[in-house]
Short mmCIF file of C-alpha atoms in Angstrom, two decimals:
data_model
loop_
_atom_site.label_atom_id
_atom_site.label_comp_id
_atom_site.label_asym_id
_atom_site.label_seq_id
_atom_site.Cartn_x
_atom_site.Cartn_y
_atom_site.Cartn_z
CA UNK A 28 -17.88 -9.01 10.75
CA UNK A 29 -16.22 -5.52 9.73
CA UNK A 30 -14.86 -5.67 5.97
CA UNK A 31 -11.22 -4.96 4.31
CA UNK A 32 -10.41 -3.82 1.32
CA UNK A 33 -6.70 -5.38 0.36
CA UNK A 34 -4.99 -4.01 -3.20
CA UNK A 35 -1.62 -5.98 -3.53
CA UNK A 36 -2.88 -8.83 -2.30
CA UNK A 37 -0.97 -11.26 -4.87
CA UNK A 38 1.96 -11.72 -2.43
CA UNK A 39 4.36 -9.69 -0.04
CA UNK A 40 3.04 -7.53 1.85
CA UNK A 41 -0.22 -7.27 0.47
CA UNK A 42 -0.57 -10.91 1.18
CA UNK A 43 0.75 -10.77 4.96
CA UNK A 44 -1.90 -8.19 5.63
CA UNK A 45 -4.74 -10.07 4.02
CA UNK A 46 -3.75 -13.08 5.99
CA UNK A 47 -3.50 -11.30 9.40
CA UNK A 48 -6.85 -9.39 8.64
CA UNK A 49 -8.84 -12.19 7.97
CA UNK A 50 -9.57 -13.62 11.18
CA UNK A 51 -11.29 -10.10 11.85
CA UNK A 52 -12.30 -9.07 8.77
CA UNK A 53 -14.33 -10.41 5.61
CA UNK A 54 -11.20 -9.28 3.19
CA UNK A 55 -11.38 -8.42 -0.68
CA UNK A 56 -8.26 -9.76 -1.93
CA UNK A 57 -7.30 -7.17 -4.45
CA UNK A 58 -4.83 -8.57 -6.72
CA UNK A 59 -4.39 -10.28 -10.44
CA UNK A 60 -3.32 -13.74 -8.90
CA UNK A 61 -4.03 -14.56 -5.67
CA UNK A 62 -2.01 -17.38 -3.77
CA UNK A 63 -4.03 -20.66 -3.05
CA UNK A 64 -5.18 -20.47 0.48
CA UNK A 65 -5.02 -16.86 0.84
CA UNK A 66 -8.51 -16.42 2.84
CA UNK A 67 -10.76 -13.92 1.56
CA UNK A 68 -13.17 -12.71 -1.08
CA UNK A 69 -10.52 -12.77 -4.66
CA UNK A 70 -10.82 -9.42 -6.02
CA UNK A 71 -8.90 -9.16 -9.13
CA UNK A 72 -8.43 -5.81 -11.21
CA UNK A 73 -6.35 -4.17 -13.09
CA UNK A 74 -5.78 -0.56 -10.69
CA UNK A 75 -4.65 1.05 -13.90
CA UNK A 76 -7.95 0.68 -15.42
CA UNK A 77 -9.00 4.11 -13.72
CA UNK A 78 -12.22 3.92 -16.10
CA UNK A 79 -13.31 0.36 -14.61
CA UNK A 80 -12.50 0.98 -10.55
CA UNK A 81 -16.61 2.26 -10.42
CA UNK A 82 -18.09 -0.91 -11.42
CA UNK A 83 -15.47 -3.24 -10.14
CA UNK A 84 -16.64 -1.82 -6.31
CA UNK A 85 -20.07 -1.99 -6.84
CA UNK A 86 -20.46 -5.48 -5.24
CA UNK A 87 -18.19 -3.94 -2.51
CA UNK A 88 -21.59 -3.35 0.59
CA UNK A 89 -19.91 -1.86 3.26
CA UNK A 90 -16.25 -1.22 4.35
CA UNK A 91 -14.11 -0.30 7.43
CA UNK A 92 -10.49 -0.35 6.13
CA UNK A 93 -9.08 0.51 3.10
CA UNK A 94 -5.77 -0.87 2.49
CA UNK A 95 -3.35 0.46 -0.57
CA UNK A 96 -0.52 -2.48 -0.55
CA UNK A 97 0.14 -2.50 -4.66
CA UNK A 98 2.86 -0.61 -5.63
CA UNK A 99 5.66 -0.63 -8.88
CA UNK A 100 9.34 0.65 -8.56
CA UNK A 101 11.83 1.03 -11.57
CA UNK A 102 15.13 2.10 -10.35
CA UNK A 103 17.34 4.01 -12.73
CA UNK A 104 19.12 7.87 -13.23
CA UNK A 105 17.28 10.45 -13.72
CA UNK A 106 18.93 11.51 -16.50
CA UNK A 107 17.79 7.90 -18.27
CA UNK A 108 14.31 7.61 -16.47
CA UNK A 109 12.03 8.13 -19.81
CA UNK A 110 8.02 9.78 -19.72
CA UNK A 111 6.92 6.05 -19.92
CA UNK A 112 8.56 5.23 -16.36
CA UNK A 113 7.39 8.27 -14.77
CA UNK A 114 3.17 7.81 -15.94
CA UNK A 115 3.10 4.22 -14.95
CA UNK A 116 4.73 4.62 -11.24
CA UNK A 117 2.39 7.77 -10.68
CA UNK A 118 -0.43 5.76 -12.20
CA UNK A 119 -0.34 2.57 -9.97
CA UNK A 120 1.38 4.34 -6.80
CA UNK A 121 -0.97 7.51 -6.59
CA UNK A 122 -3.65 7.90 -8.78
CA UNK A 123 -5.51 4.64 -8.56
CA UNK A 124 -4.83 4.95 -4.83
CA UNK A 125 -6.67 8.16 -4.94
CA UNK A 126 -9.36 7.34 -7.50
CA UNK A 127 -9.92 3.88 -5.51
CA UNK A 128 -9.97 5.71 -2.42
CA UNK A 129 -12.56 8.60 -3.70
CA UNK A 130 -14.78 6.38 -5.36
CA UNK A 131 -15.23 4.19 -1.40
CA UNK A 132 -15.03 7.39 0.60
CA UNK A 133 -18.90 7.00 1.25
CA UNK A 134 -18.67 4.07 2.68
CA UNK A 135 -15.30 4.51 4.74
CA UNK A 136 -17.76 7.35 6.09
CA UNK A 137 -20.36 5.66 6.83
CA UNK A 138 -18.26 3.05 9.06
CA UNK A 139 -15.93 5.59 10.55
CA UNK A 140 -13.12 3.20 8.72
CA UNK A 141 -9.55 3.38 8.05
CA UNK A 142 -7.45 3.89 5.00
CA UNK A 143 -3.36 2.32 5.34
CA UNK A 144 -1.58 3.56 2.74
CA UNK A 145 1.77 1.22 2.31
CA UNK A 146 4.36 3.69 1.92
CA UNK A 147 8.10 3.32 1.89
CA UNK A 148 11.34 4.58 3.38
CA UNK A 149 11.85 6.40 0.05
CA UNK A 150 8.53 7.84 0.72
CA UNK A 151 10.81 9.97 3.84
CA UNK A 152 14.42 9.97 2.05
CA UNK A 153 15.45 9.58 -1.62
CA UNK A 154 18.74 7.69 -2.64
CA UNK A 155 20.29 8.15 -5.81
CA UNK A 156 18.04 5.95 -8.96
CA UNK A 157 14.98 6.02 -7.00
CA UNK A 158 13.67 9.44 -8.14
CA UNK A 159 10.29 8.14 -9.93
CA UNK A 160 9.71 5.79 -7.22
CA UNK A 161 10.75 8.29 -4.43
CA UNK A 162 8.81 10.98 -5.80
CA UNK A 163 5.74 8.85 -6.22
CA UNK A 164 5.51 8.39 -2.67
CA UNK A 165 6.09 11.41 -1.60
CA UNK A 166 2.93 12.32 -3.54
CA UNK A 167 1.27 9.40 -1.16
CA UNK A 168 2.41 11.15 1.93
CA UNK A 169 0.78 14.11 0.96
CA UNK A 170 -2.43 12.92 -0.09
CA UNK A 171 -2.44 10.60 3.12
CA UNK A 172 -2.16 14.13 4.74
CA UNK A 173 -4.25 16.18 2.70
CA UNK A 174 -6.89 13.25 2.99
CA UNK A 175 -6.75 12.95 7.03
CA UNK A 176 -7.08 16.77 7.24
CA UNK A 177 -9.90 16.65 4.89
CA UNK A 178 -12.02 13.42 6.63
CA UNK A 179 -11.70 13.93 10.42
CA UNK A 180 -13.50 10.69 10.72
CA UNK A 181 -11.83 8.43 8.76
CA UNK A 182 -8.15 7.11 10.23
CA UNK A 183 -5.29 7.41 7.81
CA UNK A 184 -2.44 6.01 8.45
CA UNK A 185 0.89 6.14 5.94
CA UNK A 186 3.16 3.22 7.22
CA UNK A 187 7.01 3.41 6.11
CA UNK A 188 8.55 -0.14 5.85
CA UNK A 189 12.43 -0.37 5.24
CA UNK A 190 13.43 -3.09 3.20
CA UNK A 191 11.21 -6.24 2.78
CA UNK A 192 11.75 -9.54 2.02
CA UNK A 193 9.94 -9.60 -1.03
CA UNK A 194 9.67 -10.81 -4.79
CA UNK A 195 9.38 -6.50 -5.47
CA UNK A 196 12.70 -6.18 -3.58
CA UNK A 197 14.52 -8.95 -4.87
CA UNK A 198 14.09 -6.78 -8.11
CA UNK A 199 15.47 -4.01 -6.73
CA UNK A 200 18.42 -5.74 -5.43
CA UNK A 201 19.19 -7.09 -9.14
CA UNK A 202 18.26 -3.49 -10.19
CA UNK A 203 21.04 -2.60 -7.95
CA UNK A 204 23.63 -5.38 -8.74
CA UNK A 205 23.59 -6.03 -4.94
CA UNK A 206 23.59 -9.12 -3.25
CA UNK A 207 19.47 -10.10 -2.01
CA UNK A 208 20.16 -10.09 1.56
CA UNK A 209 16.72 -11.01 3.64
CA UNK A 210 18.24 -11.91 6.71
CA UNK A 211 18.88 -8.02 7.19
CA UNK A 212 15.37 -7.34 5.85
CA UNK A 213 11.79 -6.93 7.44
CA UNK A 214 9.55 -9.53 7.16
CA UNK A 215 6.28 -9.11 5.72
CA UNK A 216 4.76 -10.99 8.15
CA UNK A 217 6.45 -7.89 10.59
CA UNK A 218 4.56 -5.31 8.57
CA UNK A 219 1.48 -6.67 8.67
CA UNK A 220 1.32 -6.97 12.00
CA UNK A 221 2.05 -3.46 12.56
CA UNK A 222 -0.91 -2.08 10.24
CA UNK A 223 -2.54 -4.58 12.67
CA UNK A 224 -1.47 -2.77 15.70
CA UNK A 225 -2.61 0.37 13.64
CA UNK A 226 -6.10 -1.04 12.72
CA UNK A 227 -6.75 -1.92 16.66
CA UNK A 228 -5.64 0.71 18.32
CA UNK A 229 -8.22 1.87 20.73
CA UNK A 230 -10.75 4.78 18.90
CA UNK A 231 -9.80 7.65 20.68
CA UNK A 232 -6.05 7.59 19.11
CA UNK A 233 -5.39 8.25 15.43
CA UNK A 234 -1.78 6.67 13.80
CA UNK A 235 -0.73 8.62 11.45
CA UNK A 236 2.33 7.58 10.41
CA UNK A 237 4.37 4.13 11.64
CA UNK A 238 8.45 3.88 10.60
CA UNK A 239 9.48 0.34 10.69
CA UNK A 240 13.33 -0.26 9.77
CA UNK A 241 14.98 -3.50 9.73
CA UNK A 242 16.87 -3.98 13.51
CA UNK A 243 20.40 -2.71 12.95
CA UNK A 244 19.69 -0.34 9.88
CA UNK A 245 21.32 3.55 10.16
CA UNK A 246 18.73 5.92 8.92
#
């Protein structure tokens, strides 16, 4: 059975993924606190604990995709969005995705695997308040691309989900002062399924990016 690697396992979309993985894959469930019945291997770890990622992947034998669900967003101006804001959103949504990512490139090469890198639709356009957040993934666009230039046999593929019916978005909503709507958003259920799609797509094509917007959302 091929292996999976899932960070942001603890519920949304990491979750959805791990669940529609695990019929294929023996999944690590990467994640602080992982929801009862959630199949797959628990994995928890702090991502921010750059120092720790080397021996917490040790036990880790082989792997053929590599998915970066965990993510943090803090909405605000910014003319009011402090130093603090700026280290821990580049911390958790690019550098442990690239230190994670370096430190299991041997053996993503060694099973021709495939990294997903959960991006966002602030990861293509930035709205007013999101400019940490925004910026953050447009920094995981471009290492997705510098990375798929760089490893011509690993798949990389950056997937841009519009708003998600999830615990992360009804904090942005509040951040927002906006009503939490999730009839009008993507389920996560609906993203999982297309890094599916991604994962088994025949060998000889390479996704690199998949845009998924809610039905009936401009832009």
């Amino acid at each position: 059975m091929k292996t999976a690697l899932v960070t942001g396992a603890s519920s949304g979309i990491g979750a959805a993924i791990a669940q529609v993985l695990a019929s294929t894959h023996e999944v690590w469930l990467g994640g602080r606190k992982i929801p009862e019945g959630l199949p797959g291997r628990p994995w928890p770890v702090d991502l921010r604990d750059l120092d720790a990622l080397e021996e917490k992947t040790a036990d880790i034998p082989e792997l053929d995709v590599l998915v970066h669900s965990a993510g943090v967003v803090q909405l605000g101006s910014l003319s009011q969005t402090s130093v603090q804001t700026w280290r821990d959103t580049f911390e958790l949504n690019v550098i442990a995705v690239a230190e994670l990512t370096r430190i299991l490139l041997p053996r993503l090469r060694a099973r021709n695997g495939h990294v997903i890198l959960i991006n966002s639709g602030a990861g293509l356009r930035v709205n007013p308040n999101w400019g940490s957040y925004g910026a953050s993934k447009y920094a995981l666009r471009a290492y997705a691309d510098a990375l798929r230039a760089e490893e011509p046999d690993i798949r990389v593929t950056s997937v841009f989900p519009g708003r998600t019916d999830t615990q992360m978005q009804r904090g942005v909503r509040a951040a927002e002062q906006g009503d939490y709507e999730p009839e009008k958003y993507l389920k996560p259920d609906t993203v999982a399924q297309a890094v599916l799609n991604a994962i088994t797509m025949p060998a000889d094509a390479h996704p690199t990016e998949v845009v998924i917007r809610p039905r009936g959302a401009v832009g």
